[in-house]
mmCIF file of C-alpha atoms in Angstrom:
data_model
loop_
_atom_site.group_PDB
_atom_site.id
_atom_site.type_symbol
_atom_site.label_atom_id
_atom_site.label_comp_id
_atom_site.label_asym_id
_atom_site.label_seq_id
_atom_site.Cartn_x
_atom_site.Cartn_y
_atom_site.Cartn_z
ATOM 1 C CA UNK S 136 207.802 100.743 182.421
ATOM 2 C CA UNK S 137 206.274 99.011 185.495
ATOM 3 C CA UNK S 138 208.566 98.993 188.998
ATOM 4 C CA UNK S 139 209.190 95.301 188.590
ATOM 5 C CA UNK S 140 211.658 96.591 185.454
ATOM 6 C CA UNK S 141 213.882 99.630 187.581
ATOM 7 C CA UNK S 142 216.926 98.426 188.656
ATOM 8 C CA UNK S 143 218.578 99.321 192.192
ATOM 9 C CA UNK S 144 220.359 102.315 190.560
ATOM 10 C CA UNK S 145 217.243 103.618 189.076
ATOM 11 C CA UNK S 146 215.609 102.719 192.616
ATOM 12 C CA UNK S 147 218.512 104.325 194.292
ATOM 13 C CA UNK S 148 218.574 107.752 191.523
ATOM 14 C CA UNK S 149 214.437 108.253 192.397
ATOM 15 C CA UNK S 150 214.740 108.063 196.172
ATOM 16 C CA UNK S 151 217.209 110.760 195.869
ATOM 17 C CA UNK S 152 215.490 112.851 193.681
ATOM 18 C CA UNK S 153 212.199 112.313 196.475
ATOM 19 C CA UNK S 154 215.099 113.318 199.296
ATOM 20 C CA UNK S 155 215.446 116.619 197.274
ATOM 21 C CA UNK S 156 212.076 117.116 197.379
ATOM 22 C CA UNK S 157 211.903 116.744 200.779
ATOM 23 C CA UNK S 158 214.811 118.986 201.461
ATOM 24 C CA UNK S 159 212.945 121.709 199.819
ATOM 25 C CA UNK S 160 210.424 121.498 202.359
ATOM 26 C CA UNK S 161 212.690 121.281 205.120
ATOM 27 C CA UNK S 162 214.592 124.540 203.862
ATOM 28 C CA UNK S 163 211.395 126.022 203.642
ATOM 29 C CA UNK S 164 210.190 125.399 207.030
ATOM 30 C CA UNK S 165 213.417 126.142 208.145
ATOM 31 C CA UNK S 166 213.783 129.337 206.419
ATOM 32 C CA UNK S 167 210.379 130.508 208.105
ATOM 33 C CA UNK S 168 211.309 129.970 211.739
ATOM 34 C CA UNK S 169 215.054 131.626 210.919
ATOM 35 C CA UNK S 170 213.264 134.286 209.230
ATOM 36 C CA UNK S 171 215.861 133.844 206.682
ATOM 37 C CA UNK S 172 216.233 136.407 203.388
ATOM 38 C CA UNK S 173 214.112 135.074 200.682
ATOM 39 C CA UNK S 174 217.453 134.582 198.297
ATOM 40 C CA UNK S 175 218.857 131.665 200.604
ATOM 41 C CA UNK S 176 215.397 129.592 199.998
ATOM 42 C CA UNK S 177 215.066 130.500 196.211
ATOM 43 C CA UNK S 178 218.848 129.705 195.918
ATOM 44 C CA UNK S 179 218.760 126.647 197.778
ATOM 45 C CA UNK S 180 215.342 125.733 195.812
ATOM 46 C CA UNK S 181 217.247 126.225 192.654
ATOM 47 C CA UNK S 182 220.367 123.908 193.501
ATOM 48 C CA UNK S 183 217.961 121.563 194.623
ATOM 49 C CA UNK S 184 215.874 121.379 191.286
ATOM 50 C CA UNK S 185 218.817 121.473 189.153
ATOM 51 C CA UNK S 186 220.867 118.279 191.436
ATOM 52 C CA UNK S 187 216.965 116.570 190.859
ATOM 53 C CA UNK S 188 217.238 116.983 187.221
ATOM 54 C CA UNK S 189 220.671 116.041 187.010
ATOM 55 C CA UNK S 190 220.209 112.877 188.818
ATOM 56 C CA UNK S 191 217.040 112.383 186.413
ATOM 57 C CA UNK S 192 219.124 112.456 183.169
ATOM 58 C CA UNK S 193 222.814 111.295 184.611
ATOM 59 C CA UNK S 194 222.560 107.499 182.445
ATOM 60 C CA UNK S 195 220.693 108.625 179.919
ATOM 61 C CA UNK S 196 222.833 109.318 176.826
ATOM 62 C CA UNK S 197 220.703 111.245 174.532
ATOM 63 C CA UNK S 198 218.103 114.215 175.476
ATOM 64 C CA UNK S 199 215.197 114.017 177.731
ATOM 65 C CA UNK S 200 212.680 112.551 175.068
ATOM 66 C CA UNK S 201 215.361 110.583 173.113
ATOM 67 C CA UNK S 202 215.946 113.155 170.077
ATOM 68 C CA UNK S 203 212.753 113.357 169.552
ATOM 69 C CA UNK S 204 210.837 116.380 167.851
ATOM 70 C CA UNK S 205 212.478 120.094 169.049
ATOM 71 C CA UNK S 206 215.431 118.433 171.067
ATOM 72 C CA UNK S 207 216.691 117.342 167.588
ATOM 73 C CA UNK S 208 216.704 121.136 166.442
ATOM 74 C CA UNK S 209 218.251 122.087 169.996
ATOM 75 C CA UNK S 210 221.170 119.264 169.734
ATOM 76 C CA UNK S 211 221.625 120.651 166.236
ATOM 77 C CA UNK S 212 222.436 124.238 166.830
ATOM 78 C CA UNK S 213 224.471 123.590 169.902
ATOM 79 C CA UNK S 214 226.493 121.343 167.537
ATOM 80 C CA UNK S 215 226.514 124.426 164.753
ATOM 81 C CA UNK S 216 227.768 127.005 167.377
ATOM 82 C CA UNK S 217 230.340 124.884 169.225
ATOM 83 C CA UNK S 218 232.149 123.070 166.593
ATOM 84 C CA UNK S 219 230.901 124.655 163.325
ATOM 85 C CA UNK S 220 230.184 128.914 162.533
ATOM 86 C CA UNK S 221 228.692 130.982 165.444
ATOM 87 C CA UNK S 222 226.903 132.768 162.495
ATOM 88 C CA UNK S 223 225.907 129.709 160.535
ATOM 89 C CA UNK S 224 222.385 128.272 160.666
ATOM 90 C CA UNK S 225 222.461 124.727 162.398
ATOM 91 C CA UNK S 226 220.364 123.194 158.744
ATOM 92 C CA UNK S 227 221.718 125.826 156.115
ATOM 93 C CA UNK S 228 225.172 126.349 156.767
ATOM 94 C CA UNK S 229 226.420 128.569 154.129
ATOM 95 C CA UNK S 230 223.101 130.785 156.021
ATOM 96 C CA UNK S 231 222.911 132.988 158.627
ATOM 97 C CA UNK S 232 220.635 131.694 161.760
ATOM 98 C CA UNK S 233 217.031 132.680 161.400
ATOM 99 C CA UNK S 234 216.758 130.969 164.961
ATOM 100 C CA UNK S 235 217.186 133.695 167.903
ATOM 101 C CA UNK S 236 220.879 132.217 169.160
ATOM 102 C CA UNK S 237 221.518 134.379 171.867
ATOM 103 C CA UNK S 238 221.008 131.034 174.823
ATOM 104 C CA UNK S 239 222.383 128.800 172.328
ATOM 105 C CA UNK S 240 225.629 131.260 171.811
ATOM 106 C CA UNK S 241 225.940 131.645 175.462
ATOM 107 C CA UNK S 242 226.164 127.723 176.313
ATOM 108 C CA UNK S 243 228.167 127.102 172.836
ATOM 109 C CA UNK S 244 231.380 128.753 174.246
ATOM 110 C CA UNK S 245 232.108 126.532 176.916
ATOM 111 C CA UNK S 246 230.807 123.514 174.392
ATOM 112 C CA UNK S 247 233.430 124.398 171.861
ATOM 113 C CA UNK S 248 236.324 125.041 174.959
ATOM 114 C CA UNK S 249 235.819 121.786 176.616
ATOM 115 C CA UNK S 250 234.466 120.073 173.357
ATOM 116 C CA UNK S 251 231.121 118.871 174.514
ATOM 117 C CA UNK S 252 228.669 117.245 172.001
ATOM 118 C CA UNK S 253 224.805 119.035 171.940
ATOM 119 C CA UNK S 254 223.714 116.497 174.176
ATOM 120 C CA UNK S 255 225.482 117.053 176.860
ATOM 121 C CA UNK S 256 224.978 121.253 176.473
ATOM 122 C CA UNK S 257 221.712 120.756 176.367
ATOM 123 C CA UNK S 258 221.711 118.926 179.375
ATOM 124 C CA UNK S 259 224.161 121.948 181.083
ATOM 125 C CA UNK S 260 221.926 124.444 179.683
ATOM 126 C CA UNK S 261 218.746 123.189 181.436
ATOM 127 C CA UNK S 262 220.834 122.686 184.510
ATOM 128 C CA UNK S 263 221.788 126.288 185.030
ATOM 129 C CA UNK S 264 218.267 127.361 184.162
ATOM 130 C CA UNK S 265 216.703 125.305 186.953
ATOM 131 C CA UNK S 266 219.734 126.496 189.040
ATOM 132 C CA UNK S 267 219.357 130.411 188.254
ATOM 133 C CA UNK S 268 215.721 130.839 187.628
ATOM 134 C CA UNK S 269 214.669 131.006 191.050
ATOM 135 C CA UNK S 270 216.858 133.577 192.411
ATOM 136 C CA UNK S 271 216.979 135.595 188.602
ATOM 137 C CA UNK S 272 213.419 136.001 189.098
ATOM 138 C CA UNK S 273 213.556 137.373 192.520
ATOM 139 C CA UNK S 274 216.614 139.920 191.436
ATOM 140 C CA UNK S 275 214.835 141.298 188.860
ATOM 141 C CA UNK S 276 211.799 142.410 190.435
ATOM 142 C CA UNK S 277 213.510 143.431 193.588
ATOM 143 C CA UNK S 278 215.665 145.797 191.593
ATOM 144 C CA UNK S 279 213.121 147.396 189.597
ATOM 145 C CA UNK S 280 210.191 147.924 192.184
ATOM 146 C CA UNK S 281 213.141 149.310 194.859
ATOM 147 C CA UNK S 282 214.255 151.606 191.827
ATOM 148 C CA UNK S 283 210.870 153.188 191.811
ATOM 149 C CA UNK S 284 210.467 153.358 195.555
ATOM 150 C CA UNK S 285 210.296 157.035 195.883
ATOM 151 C CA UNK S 286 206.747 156.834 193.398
ATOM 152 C CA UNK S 287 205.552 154.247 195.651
ATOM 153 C CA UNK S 288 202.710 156.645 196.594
ATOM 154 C CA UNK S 289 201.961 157.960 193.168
ATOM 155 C CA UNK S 290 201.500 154.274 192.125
ATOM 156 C CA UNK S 291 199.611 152.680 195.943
ATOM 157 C CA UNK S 292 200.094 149.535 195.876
ATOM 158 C CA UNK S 293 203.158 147.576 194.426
ATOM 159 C CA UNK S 294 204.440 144.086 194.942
ATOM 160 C CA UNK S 295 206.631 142.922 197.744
ATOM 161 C CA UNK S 296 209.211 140.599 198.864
ATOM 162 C CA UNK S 297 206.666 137.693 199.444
ATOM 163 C CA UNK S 298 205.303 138.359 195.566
ATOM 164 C CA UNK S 299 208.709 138.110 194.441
ATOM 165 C CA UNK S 300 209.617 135.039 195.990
ATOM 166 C CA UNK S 301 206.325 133.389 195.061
ATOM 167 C CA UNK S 302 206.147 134.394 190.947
ATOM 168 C CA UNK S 303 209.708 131.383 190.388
ATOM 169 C CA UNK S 304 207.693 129.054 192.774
ATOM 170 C CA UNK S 305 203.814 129.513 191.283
ATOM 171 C CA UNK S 306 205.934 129.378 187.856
ATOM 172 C CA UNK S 307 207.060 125.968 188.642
ATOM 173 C CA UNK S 308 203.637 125.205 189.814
ATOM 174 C CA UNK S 309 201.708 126.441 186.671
ATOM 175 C CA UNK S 310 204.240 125.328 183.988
ATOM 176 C CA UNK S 311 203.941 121.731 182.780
ATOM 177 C CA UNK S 312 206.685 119.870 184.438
ATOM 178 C CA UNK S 313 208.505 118.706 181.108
ATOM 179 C CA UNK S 314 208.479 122.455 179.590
ATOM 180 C CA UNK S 315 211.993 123.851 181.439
ATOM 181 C CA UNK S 316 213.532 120.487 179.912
ATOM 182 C CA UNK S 317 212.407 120.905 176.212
ATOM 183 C CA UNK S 318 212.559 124.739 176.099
ATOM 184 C CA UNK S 319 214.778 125.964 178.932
ATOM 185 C CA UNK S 320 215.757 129.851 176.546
ATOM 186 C CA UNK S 321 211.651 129.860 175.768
ATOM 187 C CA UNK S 322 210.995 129.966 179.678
ATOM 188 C CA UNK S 323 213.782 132.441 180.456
ATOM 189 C CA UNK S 324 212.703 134.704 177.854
ATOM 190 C CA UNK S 325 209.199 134.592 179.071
ATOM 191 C CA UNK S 326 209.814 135.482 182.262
ATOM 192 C CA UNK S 327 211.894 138.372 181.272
ATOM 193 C CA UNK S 328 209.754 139.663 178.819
ATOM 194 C CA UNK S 329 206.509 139.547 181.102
ATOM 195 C CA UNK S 330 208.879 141.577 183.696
ATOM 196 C CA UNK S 331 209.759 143.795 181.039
ATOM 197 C CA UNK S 332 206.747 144.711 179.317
ATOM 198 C CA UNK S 333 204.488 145.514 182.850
ATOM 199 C CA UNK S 334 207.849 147.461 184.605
ATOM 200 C CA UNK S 335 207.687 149.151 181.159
ATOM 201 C CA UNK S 336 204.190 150.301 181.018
ATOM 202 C CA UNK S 337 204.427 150.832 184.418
ATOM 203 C CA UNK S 338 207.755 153.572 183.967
ATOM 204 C CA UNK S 339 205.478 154.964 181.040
ATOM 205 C CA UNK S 340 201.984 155.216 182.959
ATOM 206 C CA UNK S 341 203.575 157.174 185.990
ATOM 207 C CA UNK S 342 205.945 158.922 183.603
ATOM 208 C CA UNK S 343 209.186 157.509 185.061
ATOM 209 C CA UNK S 344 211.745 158.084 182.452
ATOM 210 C CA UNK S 345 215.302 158.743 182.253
ATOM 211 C CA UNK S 346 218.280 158.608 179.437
ATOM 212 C CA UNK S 347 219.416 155.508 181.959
ATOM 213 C CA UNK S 348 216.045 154.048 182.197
ATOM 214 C CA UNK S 349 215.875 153.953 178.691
ATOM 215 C CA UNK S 350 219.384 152.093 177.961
ATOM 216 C CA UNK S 351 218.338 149.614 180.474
ATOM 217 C CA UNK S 352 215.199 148.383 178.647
ATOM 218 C CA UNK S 353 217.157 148.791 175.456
ATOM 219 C CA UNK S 354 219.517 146.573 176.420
ATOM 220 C CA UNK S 355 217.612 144.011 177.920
ATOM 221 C CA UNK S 356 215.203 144.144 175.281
ATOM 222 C CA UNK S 357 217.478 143.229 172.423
ATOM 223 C CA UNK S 358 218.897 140.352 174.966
ATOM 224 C CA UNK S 359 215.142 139.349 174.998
ATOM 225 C CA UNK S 360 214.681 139.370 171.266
ATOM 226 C CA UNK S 361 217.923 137.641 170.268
ATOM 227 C CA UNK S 362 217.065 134.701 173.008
ATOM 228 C CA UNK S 363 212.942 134.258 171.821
ATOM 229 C CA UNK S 364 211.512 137.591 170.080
ATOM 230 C CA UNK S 365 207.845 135.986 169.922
ATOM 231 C CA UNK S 366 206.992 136.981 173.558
ATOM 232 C CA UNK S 367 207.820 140.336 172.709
ATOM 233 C CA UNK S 368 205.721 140.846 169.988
ATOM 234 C CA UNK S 369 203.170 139.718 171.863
ATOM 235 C CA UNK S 370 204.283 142.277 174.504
ATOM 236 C CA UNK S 371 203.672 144.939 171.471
ATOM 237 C CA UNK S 372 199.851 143.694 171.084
ATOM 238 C CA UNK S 373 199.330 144.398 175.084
ATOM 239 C CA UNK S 374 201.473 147.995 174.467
ATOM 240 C CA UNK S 375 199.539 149.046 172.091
ATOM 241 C CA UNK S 376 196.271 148.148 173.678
ATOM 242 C CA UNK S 377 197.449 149.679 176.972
ATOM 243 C CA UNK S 378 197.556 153.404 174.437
ATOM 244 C CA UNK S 379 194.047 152.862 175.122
ATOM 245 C CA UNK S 380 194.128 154.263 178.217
ATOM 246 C CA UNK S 381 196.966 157.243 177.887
ATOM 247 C CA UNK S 382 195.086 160.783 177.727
ATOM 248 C CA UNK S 383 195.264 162.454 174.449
ATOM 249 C CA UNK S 384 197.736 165.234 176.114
ATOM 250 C CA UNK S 385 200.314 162.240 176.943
ATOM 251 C CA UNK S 386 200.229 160.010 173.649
ATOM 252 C CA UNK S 387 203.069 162.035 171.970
ATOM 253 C CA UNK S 388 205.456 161.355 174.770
ATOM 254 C CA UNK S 389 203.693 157.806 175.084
ATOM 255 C CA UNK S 390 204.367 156.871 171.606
ATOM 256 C CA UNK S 391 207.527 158.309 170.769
ATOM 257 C CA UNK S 392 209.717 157.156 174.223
ATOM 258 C CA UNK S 393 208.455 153.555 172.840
ATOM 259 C CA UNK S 394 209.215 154.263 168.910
ATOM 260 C CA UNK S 395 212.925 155.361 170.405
ATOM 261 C CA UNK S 396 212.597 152.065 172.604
ATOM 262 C CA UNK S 397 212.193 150.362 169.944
ATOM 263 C CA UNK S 398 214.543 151.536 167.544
ATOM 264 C CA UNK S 399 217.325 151.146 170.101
ATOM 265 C CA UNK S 400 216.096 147.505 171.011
ATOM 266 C CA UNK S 401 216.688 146.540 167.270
ATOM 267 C CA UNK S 402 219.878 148.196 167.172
ATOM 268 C CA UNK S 403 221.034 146.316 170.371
ATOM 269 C CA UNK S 404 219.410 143.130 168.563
ATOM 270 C CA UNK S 405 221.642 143.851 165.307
ATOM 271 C CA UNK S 406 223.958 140.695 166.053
ATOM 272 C CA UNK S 407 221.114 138.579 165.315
ATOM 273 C CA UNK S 408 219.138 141.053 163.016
ATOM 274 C CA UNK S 409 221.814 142.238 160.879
ATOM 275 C CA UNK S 410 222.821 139.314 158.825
ATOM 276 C CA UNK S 411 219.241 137.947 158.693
ATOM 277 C CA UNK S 412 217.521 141.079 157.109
ATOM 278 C CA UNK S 413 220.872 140.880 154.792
ATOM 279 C CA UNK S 414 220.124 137.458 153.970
ATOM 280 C CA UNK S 415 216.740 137.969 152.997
ATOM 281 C CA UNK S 416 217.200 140.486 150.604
ATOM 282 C CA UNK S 417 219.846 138.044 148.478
ATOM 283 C CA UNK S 418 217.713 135.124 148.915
ATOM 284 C CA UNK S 419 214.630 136.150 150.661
ATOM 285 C CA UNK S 420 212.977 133.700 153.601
ATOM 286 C CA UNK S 421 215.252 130.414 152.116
ATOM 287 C CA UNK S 422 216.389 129.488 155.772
ATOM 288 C CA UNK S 423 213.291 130.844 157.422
ATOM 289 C CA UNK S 424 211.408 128.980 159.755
ATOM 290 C CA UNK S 425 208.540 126.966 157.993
ATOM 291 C CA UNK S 426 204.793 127.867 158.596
ATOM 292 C CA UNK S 427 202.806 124.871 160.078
ATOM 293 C CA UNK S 428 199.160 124.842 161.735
ATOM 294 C CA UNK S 429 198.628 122.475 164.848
ATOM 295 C CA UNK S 430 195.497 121.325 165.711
ATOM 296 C CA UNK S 431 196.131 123.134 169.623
ATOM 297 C CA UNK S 432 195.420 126.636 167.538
ATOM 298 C CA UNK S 433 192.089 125.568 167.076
ATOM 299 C CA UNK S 434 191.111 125.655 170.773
ATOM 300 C CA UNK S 435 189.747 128.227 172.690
ATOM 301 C CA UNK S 436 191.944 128.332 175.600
ATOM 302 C CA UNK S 437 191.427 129.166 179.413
ATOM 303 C CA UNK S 438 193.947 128.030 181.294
ATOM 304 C CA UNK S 439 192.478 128.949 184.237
ATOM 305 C CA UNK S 440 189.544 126.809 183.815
ATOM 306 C CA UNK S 441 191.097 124.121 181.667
ATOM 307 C CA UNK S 442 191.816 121.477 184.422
ATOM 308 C CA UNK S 443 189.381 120.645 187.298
ATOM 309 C CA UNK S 444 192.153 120.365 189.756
ATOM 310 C CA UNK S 445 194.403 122.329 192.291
ATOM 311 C CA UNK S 446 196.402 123.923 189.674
ATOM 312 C CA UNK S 447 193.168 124.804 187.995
ATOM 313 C CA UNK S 448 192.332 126.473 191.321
ATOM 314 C CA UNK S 449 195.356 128.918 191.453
ATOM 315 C CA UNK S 450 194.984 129.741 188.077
ATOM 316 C CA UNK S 451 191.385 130.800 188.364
ATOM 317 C CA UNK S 452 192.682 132.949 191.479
ATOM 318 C CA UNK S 453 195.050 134.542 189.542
ATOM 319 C CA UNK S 454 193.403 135.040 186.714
ATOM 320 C CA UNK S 455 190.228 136.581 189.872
ATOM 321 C CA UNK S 456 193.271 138.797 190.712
ATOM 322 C CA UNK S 457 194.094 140.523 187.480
ATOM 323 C CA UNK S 458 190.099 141.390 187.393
ATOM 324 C CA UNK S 459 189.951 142.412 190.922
ATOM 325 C CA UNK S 460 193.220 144.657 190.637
ATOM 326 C CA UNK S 461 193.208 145.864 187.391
ATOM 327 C CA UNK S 462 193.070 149.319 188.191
ATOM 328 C CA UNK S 463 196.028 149.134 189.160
ATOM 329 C CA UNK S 464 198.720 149.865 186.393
ATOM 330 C CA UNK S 465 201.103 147.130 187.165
ATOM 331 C CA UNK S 466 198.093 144.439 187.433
ATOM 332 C CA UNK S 467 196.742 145.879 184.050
ATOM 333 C CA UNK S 468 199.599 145.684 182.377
ATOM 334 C CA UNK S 469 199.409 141.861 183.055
ATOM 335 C CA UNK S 470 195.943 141.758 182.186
ATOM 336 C CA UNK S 471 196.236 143.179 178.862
ATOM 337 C CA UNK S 472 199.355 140.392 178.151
ATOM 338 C CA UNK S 473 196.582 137.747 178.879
ATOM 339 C CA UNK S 474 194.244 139.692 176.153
ATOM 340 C CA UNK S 475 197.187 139.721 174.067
ATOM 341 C CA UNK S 476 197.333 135.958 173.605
ATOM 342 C CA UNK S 477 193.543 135.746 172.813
ATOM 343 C CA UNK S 478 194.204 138.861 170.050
ATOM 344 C CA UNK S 479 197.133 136.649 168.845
ATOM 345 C CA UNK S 480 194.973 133.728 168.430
ATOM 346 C CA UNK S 481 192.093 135.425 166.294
ATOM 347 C CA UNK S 482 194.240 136.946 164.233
ATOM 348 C CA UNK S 483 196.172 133.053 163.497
ATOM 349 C CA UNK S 484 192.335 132.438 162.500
ATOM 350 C CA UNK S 485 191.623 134.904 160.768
ATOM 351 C CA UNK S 486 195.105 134.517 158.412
ATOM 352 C CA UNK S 487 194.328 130.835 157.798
ATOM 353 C CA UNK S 488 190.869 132.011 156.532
ATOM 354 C CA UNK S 489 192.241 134.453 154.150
ATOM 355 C CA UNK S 490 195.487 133.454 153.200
ATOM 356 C CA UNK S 491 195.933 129.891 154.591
ATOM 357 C CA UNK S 492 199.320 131.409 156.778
ATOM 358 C CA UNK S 493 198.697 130.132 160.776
ATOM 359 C CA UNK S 494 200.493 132.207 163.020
ATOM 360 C CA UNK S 495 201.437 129.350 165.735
ATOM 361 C CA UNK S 496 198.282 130.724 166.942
ATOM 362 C CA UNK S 497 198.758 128.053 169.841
ATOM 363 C CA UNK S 498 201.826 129.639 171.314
ATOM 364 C CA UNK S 499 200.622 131.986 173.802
ATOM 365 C CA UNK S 500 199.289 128.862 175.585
ATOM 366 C CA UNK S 501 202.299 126.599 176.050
ATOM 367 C CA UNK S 502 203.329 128.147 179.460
ATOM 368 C CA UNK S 503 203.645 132.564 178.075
ATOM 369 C CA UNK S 504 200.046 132.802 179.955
ATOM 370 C CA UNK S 505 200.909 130.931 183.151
ATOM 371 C CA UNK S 506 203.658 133.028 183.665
ATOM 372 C CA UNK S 507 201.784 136.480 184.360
ATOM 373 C CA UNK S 508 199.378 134.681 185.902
ATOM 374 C CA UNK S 509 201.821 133.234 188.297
ATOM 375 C CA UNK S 510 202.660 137.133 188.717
ATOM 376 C CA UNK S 511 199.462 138.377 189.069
ATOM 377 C CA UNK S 512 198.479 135.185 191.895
ATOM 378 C CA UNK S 513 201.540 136.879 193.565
ATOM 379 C CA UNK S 514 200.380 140.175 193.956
ATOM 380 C CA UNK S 515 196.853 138.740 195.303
ATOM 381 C CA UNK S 516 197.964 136.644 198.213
ATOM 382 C CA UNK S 517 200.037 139.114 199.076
ATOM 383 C CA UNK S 518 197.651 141.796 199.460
#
């Protein structure tokens, strides 16, 4: 669509959305000379992302991309959860979900209270994603590297307040601009489980452990796995490689604090788990999602090389500061989650060799890898 065919509303809607833009560059600046906290800038960013998506989709009446390929599925299960079964799967209704419906559950209770359609939760759900995960972001890390402040100098060097305010802005940066609108839970869920695997490994490395410490990551790992488990398991592939490097002394405390992890994070998960692995033994995987191979899988992927350009740049210089830092335990936990995706793409070739299965072998690629390198570019200009 050339300008000659926008209207003066659709003129009028884009020159807002520019003001927002600049508006985040005046609250920046602004910010700097006030010296203000880091939370009014990543709360004002976030307002001012979600009002510029709003004002993106306000006329249109369907999703983003018109109900076209996953925003069909979305629409569907916010429809199932509002106005149908909270434990009914959004095609096979007399199933259980096999989807994880934690974000979907969360944004279907107001749906069914004011009686919105899916399009329109869709649309609120990526609107308080652009509006929270700014400042989420920041709490998160602020929370966990103040509650290991007295190791500070068993562990050197750990990030700081201008690391966590830059990991939501590099993620926005790195992440393909369309990705928060198509999969707002997938981002959220990324984020949190790249947080939660490294502060994990990092609790385990310098022995930090406590009966509280534990039902935190219980907790919030089961809320990871019921809102996208697949980052996760690909969390378990860095975990397990990261027992590489635990003296032989430690690996019984290593291995069974995560075996008691995980048995708790499965528990927590049993909303979601329990009717599914109930299902499957009446009718096995009838409502399961269905194994397809995209041509993506085939790649050998470097993001950080991919794109001759300036996001190519600060990818390369994150992916410089895992290298340069990976000594340290926090850095190589992130390093070993960028391994992880290559290990999770071999073995998606190797299973379509043998048994003609892919494994979404593509997935780690969509946006899981630019969010620990966004971390890791963090830590380096920080430093």
């Amino acid at each position: 669509m050339g300008l000659d065919t926008l209207s003066l509303h659709d003129i009028e809607l884009i020159l807002m959305i520019k003001l927002c833009l600049v508006g985040f560059f005046l609250l920046g600046i602004v910010s700097l000379w006030r010296k203000w906290h880091p939370m009014v800038f990543l709360i004002g960013t976030g307002i001012l992302v979600c009002v510029s998506y709003l004002l993106l989709v306000n006329d249109l009446g369907l999703t983003f991309w018109g109900l076209r390929g996953d925003e069909v599925t979305l629409v569907a299960m916010f429809e199932m959860f509002a106005h149908g079964s909270f434990f009914s799967d959004f095609a096979f209704p007399e199933l259980v979900p096999w989807y994880p419906p934690l974000f979907f559950w969360f944004f279907a209770i107001p749906g069914r209270i004011f009686n919105w359609n899916g399009v329109l939760m869709v649309k609120a759900s990526v609107a308080a994603t652009f509006l929270v995960f700014p400042a989420f972001v920041y709490l998160v890390q602020a929370w966990y590297w103040k509650s290991v402040k007295s190791y500070k100098k068993q562990m050197r060097i750990t990030p700081g307040k201008i690391a966590w305010m830059l990991v939501p802005l590099l993620t926005f940066v790195f992440t393909d601009w369309d990705a928060f609108i198509l999969k707002p839970y997938e981002i959220l869920a990324a984020a949190g489980s790249v947080m939660w695997i490294a502060y994990l490994l990092n609790d385990l490395h310098h022995n930090i452990w406590s009966k509280k410490r534990l039902a935190v990551y219980a907790v919030s790992g089961g809320v990871l796995f019921m809102t996208y488990y697949l980052w996760l398991i690909f969390g378990a592939i860095a975990v397990a490689c990261s027992g590489l490097f635990v003296p032989k002394k430690q690996q019984w405390k290593f291995y069974s604090r995560l075996i008691i992890l995980a048995v708790l994070t499965l528990l927590v998960a049993i909303p979601y788990l329990g009717p599914l692995v109930a299902l499957y033994h009446q009718t096995g995987t009838e409502n399961w999602a269905v194994a397809f191979m995209s041509m993506r899988g085939l790649a050998l992927y470097a993001a950080m090389i991919q794109w001759f350009s300036w996001r190519g740049i600060l990818l390369l210089l994150g992916f410089i500061a895992l290298i340069w830092y990976r000594k340290n335990v926090y850095m190589r936990s992130l390093l070993l989650l960028f391994i992880a995706g290559h290990i999770w793409q071999v073995m998606g070739w190797t299973t379509i060799l043998l048994f003609t299965a892919p494994l979404q072998e593509f997935k780690p690629f969509d946006f899981y890898h630019f969010m620990f390198l966004a971390f890791a570019l963090a830590f380096g200009i920080e430093r």
